[in-house]
CSV table of C-alpha atoms in Angstrom, one decimal:
chain,number,residue,atom,x,y,z
A,22,MET,CA,31.4,149.3,219.1
A,23,ALA,CA,31.4,152.7,217.3
A,24,ILE,CA,34.6,153.9,215.7
A,25,SER,CA,35.1,157.7,215.8
A,26,TYR,CA,37.1,159.0,212.9
A,27,ASN,CA,37.9,162.7,213.2
A,28,ALA,CA,40.0,163.1,210.1
A,29,LEU,CA,37.1,162.5,207.7
A,30,ALA,CA,35.0,165.5,207.4
A,31,GLN,CA,32.5,168.1,208.1
A,32,THR,CA,28.7,168.0,208.2
A,33,LEU,CA,27.0,169.2,205.0
A,34,GLN,CA,23.6,170.5,206.1
A,35,GLY,CA,23.1,167.6,208.4
A,36,ARG,CA,22.7,165.0,205.7
A,37,SER,CA,23.7,161.4,205.8
A,38,THR,CA,26.7,160.7,203.6
A,39,CYS,CA,28.6,157.7,202.2
A,40,PHE,CA,32.0,157.2,200.8
A,41,PHE,CA,32.5,156.4,197.1
A,42,PHE,CA,33.9,153.0,198.1
A,43,VAL,CA,31.7,152.1,201.1
A,44,PRO,CA,28.7,149.8,200.7
A,45,LYS,CA,25.3,151.5,201.4
A,46,ALA,CA,24.8,149.2,204.3
A,47,LEU,CA,27.8,150.8,206.0
A,48,CYS,CA,26.8,154.4,205.3
A,49,ILE,CA,27.6,156.8,208.0
A,50,LYS,CA,25.9,159.7,209.7
A,51,GLN,CA,27.9,162.7,210.7
A,52,ARG,CA,27.2,163.7,214.3
A,53,SER,CA,29.2,166.9,214.6
A,54,ARG,CA,31.1,169.3,212.4
A,55,SER,CA,34.4,167.4,212.7
A,56,THR,CA,33.5,163.9,213.7
A,57,VAL,CA,32.4,160.9,211.6
A,58,VAL,CA,31.2,157.8,213.4
A,59,PHE,CA,31.1,154.4,211.8
A,60,ALA,CA,28.3,152.2,213.3
A,61,SER,CA,30.4,149.1,212.8
A,62,ASN,CA,33.5,147.3,214.2
A,63,ASP,CA,34.1,145.6,210.8
A,64,LYS,CA,37.7,145.1,210.1
A,65,ASN,CA,37.1,146.4,206.6
A,66,ILE,CA,36.0,149.8,208.0
A,67,ILE,CA,39.2,150.0,210.1
A,68,ALA,CA,41.2,149.2,207.1
A,69,LEU,CA,39.4,151.9,205.1
A,70,GLN,CA,40.3,154.5,207.7
A,71,SER,CA,43.9,153.6,207.3
A,72,LYS,CA,43.7,153.8,203.5
A,73,VAL,CA,42.2,157.3,203.6
A,74,ASP,CA,44.8,158.4,206.1
A,75,ASN,CA,47.6,157.0,203.9
A,76,LEU,CA,46.1,158.7,200.8
A,77,LEU,CA,46.0,162.1,202.5
A,78,ASP,CA,49.6,161.6,203.9
A,79,ARG,CA,50.9,160.9,200.4
A,80,ILE,CA,49.6,164.1,198.9
A,81,LYS,CA,52.3,166.8,198.5
A,82,TRP,CA,50.6,169.7,200.4
A,83,ASP,CA,52.5,173.0,200.0
A,84,GLU,CA,54.0,174.9,203.0
A,85,LYS,CA,50.5,176.1,203.9
A,86,GLY,CA,49.0,172.7,203.7
A,87,LEU,CA,47.2,173.3,200.4
A,88,ALA,CA,47.0,171.8,196.9
A,89,VAL,CA,45.4,173.0,193.7
A,90,ALA,CA,41.9,171.5,193.3
A,91,VAL,CA,40.2,171.7,189.8
A,92,ALA,CA,36.6,170.8,189.2
A,93,GLN,CA,35.8,169.2,185.9
A,94,ASN,CA,32.5,168.2,184.3
A,95,VAL,CA,32.5,164.4,183.9
A,96,ASP,CA,30.3,164.6,180.8
A,97,THR,CA,31.6,167.5,178.8
A,98,GLY,CA,35.2,167.6,180.0
A,99,ALA,CA,34.8,171.3,180.7
A,100,VAL,CA,37.1,172.7,183.4
A,101,LEU,CA,34.5,174.3,185.7
A,102,MET,CA,36.7,176.1,188.3
A,103,GLN,CA,39.9,176.0,190.2
A,104,GLY,CA,40.4,176.5,193.9
A,105,PHE,CA,42.6,175.1,196.7
A,106,ALA,CA,42.0,172.2,199.1
A,107,ASN,CA,43.6,171.2,202.3
A,108,ARG,CA,43.4,167.8,204.1
A,109,GLU,CA,40.0,168.5,205.6
A,110,ALA,CA,38.5,169.9,202.4
A,111,LEU,CA,39.5,166.7,200.5
A,112,SER,CA,38.1,164.5,203.3
A,113,THR,CA,34.9,166.5,203.2
A,114,THR,CA,34.6,166.1,199.4
A,115,ILE,CA,35.2,162.3,199.6
A,116,THR,CA,32.6,162.1,202.4
A,117,SER,CA,29.9,164.4,201.1
A,118,ARG,CA,30.4,164.0,197.3
A,119,LYS,CA,30.2,167.8,197.1
A,120,ALA,CA,33.2,169.7,195.8
A,121,THR,CA,34.7,171.4,198.8
A,122,PHE,CA,37.6,173.8,198.9
A,123,PHE,CA,39.6,175.9,201.4
A,124,SER,CA,39.2,179.6,201.2
A,125,ARG,CA,42.6,181.3,201.6
A,126,SER,CA,41.0,184.7,202.2
A,127,ARG,CA,38.6,183.5,204.9
A,128,SER,CA,40.8,180.7,206.2
A,129,THR,CA,37.8,178.3,206.2
A,130,LEU,CA,36.3,175.4,204.3
A,131,TRP,CA,33.6,176.2,201.7
A,132,THR,CA,31.4,173.9,199.6
A,133,LYS,CA,30.7,175.1,196.1
A,134,GLY,CA,26.9,175.8,196.0
A,135,GLU,CA,26.4,176.3,199.8
A,136,THR,CA,24.8,179.7,199.1
A,137,SER,CA,23.8,179.4,195.4
A,138,ASN,CA,22.7,175.7,195.5
A,139,ASN,CA,24.8,175.3,192.4
A,140,PHE,CA,26.7,172.3,193.8
A,141,ILE,CA,29.3,170.2,192.0
A,142,ASN,CA,28.4,166.6,192.6
A,143,VAL,CA,31.6,164.7,192.7
A,144,LEU,CA,31.7,161.2,191.2
A,145,ASP,CA,35.4,160.6,191.6
A,146,VAL,CA,38.6,162.3,192.7
A,147,TYR,CA,41.9,162.1,190.8
A,148,ILE,CA,45.4,163.0,191.9
A,149,ASP,CA,48.1,163.9,189.4
A,150,CYS,CA,51.4,162.0,188.9
A,151,ASP,CA,53.3,164.3,191.3
A,152,ARG,CA,50.5,164.1,193.9
A,153,ASP,CA,50.4,167.9,194.3
A,154,SER,CA,47.1,168.7,192.4
A,155,ILE,CA,43.6,167.3,192.6
A,156,ILE,CA,40.7,166.9,190.2
A,157,TYR,CA,37.1,166.7,191.4
A,158,LEU,CA,35.3,164.9,188.5
A,159,GLY,CA,31.5,165.5,188.7
A,160,THR,CA,28.3,167.0,187.5
A,161,PRO,CA,27.4,170.6,188.2
A,162,ASP,CA,23.9,171.7,189.4
A,163,GLY,CA,23.6,174.8,187.2
A,164,THR,CA,26.2,177.4,186.4
A,165,THR,CA,29.6,177.3,188.2
A,166,CYS,CA,31.0,180.9,187.9
A,167,HIS,CA,29.8,183.6,190.3
A,168,THR,CA,29.2,185.7,187.1
A,169,GLY,CA,26.5,183.3,186.0
A,170,ALA,CA,28.8,181.8,183.3
A,171,GLU,CA,28.7,178.0,182.8
A,172,THR,CA,32.4,177.8,183.8
A,173,CYS,CA,35.0,180.3,185.2
A,174,TYR,CA,37.0,180.0,181.9
A,175,TYR,CA,35.5,182.2,179.2
A,176,THR,CA,38.2,184.7,178.2
A,177,SER,CA,40.4,183.6,175.3
A,178,VAL,CA,44.0,184.9,175.6
A,179,LEU,CA,44.5,184.7,171.9
A,180,ASP,CA,41.3,186.7,171.2
A,181,GLN,CA,42.6,189.4,173.7
A,182,LEU,CA,45.9,189.5,171.9
A,183,ILE,CA,44.2,190.1,168.6
A,184,ASP,CA,41.7,192.6,170.0
A,185,ASP,CA,42.2,194.3,173.4
A,186,GLU,CA,38.4,194.9,173.6
A,187,ALA,CA,37.4,191.4,172.6
A,188,SER,CA,34.5,190.2,174.7
A,189,GLY,CA,35.3,187.6,177.3
A,190,GLU,CA,32.3,185.5,176.5
A,191,LYS,CA,33.9,182.6,174.7
A,192,LEU,CA,33.7,179.4,176.8
A,193,ALA,CA,36.8,177.2,176.7
A,194,SER,CA,35.3,174.3,174.7
A,195,THR,CA,36.4,171.0,173.2
A,196,THR,CA,35.9,170.4,169.5
A,197,LEU,CA,32.5,168.7,169.9
A,198,TYR,CA,31.1,171.5,172.1
A,199,SER,CA,32.5,174.2,169.8
A,200,LEU,CA,30.5,172.5,167.0
A,201,GLU,CA,27.4,172.5,169.2
A,202,SER,CA,27.9,176.2,169.8
A,203,ILE,CA,28.2,176.9,166.1
A,204,ILE,CA,25.0,174.9,165.3
A,205,SER,CA,23.2,176.8,168.1
A,206,LYS,CA,24.2,180.1,166.6
A,207,ARG,CA,23.0,179.0,163.1
A,208,LYS,CA,19.7,178.0,164.7
A,209,GLU,CA,19.2,181.5,166.2
A,210,GLU,CA,20.1,183.0,162.8
A,211,SER,CA,17.6,180.8,161.0
A,212,THR,CA,14.7,182.7,162.4
A,213,VAL,CA,15.9,185.9,160.7
A,214,PRO,CA,15.3,186.5,157.0
A,215,GLN,CA,18.5,186.1,155.0
A,216,GLU,CA,19.5,187.3,151.5
A,217,GLY,CA,21.5,185.0,149.3
A,218,LYS,CA,22.2,181.3,149.5
A,219,PRO,CA,21.6,179.8,153.0
A,220,SER,CA,24.3,177.8,154.7
A,221,TRP,CA,24.0,174.0,154.8
A,222,THR,CA,23.3,174.0,158.5
A,223,ARG,CA,20.6,176.5,158.0
A,224,ARG,CA,19.0,174.4,155.3
A,225,LEU,CA,19.1,171.4,157.6
A,226,LEU,CA,17.5,173.3,160.5
A,227,THR,CA,14.6,174.5,158.3
A,228,ASP,CA,13.9,171.2,156.5
A,229,ASP,CA,13.2,168.2,158.7
A,230,ALA,CA,12.9,165.8,155.7
A,231,LEU,CA,16.2,166.8,154.3
A,232,LEU,CA,17.9,166.5,157.8
A,233,CYS,CA,16.5,163.0,158.4
A,234,SER,CA,17.4,161.8,154.9
A,235,LYS,CA,21.0,163.0,155.4
A,236,ILE,CA,21.3,161.2,158.8
A,237,ARG,CA,20.2,158.0,157.2
A,238,GLU,CA,22.5,158.5,154.2
A,239,GLU,CA,25.5,159.2,156.3
A,240,ALA,CA,24.9,156.3,158.7
A,241,ASP,CA,24.7,154.0,155.7
A,242,GLU,CA,28.0,155.3,154.3
A,243,LEU,CA,29.6,154.8,157.7
A,244,CYS,CA,28.5,151.1,157.7
A,245,ARG,CA,29.8,150.7,154.2
A,246,THR,CA,33.3,151.6,155.3
A,247,LEU,CA,33.3,148.5,157.3
A,248,GLU,CA,31.5,146.3,154.8
A,249,ASP,CA,33.7,147.4,151.9
A,250,LYS,CA,36.8,147.4,154.1
A,251,GLU,CA,37.6,151.0,153.2
A,252,GLU,CA,40.5,153.0,154.6
A,253,VAL,CA,40.2,153.8,158.3
A,254,SER,CA,40.4,157.5,157.5
A,255,ARG,CA,37.1,157.1,155.6
A,256,THR,CA,35.5,155.6,158.7
A,257,ALA,CA,36.6,158.7,160.7
A,258,SER,CA,35.3,161.0,158.0
A,259,GLU,CA,32.0,159.3,157.7
A,260,MET,CA,31.6,159.2,161.5
A,261,ALA,CA,32.2,163.0,161.5
A,262,ASP,CA,29.4,163.4,159.0
A,263,VAL,CA,27.1,161.3,161.1
A,264,LEU,CA,27.9,163.3,164.3
A,265,TYR,CA,27.4,166.6,162.6
A,266,HIS,CA,24.0,165.8,161.2
A,267,ALA,CA,22.9,164.1,164.4
A,268,MET,CA,23.9,167.2,166.4
A,269,VAL,CA,21.8,169.4,164.1
A,270,LEU,CA,18.8,167.1,164.9
A,271,LEU,CA,19.6,167.4,168.6
A,272,SER,CA,19.6,171.2,168.3
A,273,LYS,CA,16.2,171.0,166.5
A,274,ARG,CA,14.9,169.0,169.4
A,275,ASP,CA,16.5,171.3,172.0
A,276,VAL,CA,18.6,168.4,173.4
A,277,LYS,CA,22.2,169.1,174.5
A,278,PHE,CA,24.9,166.7,173.7
A,279,GLU,CA,25.8,166.7,177.4
A,280,ASP,CA,22.4,165.1,178.0
A,281,VAL,CA,23.3,162.3,175.6
A,282,LEU,CA,26.7,161.7,177.3
A,283,GLU,CA,24.9,161.6,180.7
A,284,VAL,CA,22.6,158.8,179.4
A,285,LEU,CA,25.7,156.9,178.2
A,286,ARG,CA,27.5,157.3,181.5
A,287,LYS,CA,24.5,156.0,183.4
A,288,ARG,CA,24.5,152.9,181.2
A,289,PHE,CA,28.1,152.0,182.1
A,290,SER,CA,27.0,149.6,184.9
A,291,GLN,CA,24.0,148.2,183.1
A,292,SER,CA,23.9,145.6,180.3
A,293,GLY,CA,22.5,146.5,177.0
A,294,ILE,CA,19.7,144.0,177.4
A,295,GLU,CA,18.7,145.4,180.8
A,296,GLU,CA,18.8,148.9,179.5
A,297,LYS,CA,16.5,148.1,176.6
A,298,GLN,CA,14.1,146.3,178.9
A,299,SER,CA,14.0,149.4,181.2
A,300,ARG,CA,12.9,151.8,178.5
A,301,SER,CA,9.3,153.0,178.6
A,302,LYS,CA,7.2,151.5,175.8
């Protein structure tokens, strides 16, 4: 017995898809633009259909059947873009794991990346406390904004208030990524001759031995806050020093902090022992 379930999505380039919470053995294949067929009569699948329907019913769609849908980078926390989703768009996102929205101007569904190949691969979907807005949490394939910017948010209102002609090229960044941006600029500047005393970051970028010695020194001081039972504020301070110097090393190696976070995320479902054993010698 095959169960046809029309509410759950749209074909994405004819690929097989699978729900976040469906075992791979029960993965589905979409046979048409609007129909999903489960090749099983398992009671769990029937219950799953009911759960998805109930979820969609509980969302507070506006008078046009829409809700705000925000795409966010799971590793950096960056808000990538904002669009609108209707019932079918959310179903398609759950099914395909690709961020899908409803175009109000064209009155049709659209999947981010369908023309640029810069898809947003959705790892989870969140609904806010009022159930009237949605977050697609995932990883982007390349840039998100049609302008070529990493995200659609790169114009600071405060900068504009200070200077009407301020360039809109300042990505909305968390503290950690603002620091990474500053280090990156110092790295670019380090290739240009400078008069006067160089900044500490520039010195670190141009002296590998100094950089490595500082990382070891700061790591030792962090450990001593535990061993000597120092104030917790000292632990935070020493950890900040470790992070800063480690991020300078990452910049030297052309490694983004986002890459580090991706590695950590992939280890969530793996024990530390298994992870170490899987590393290449």
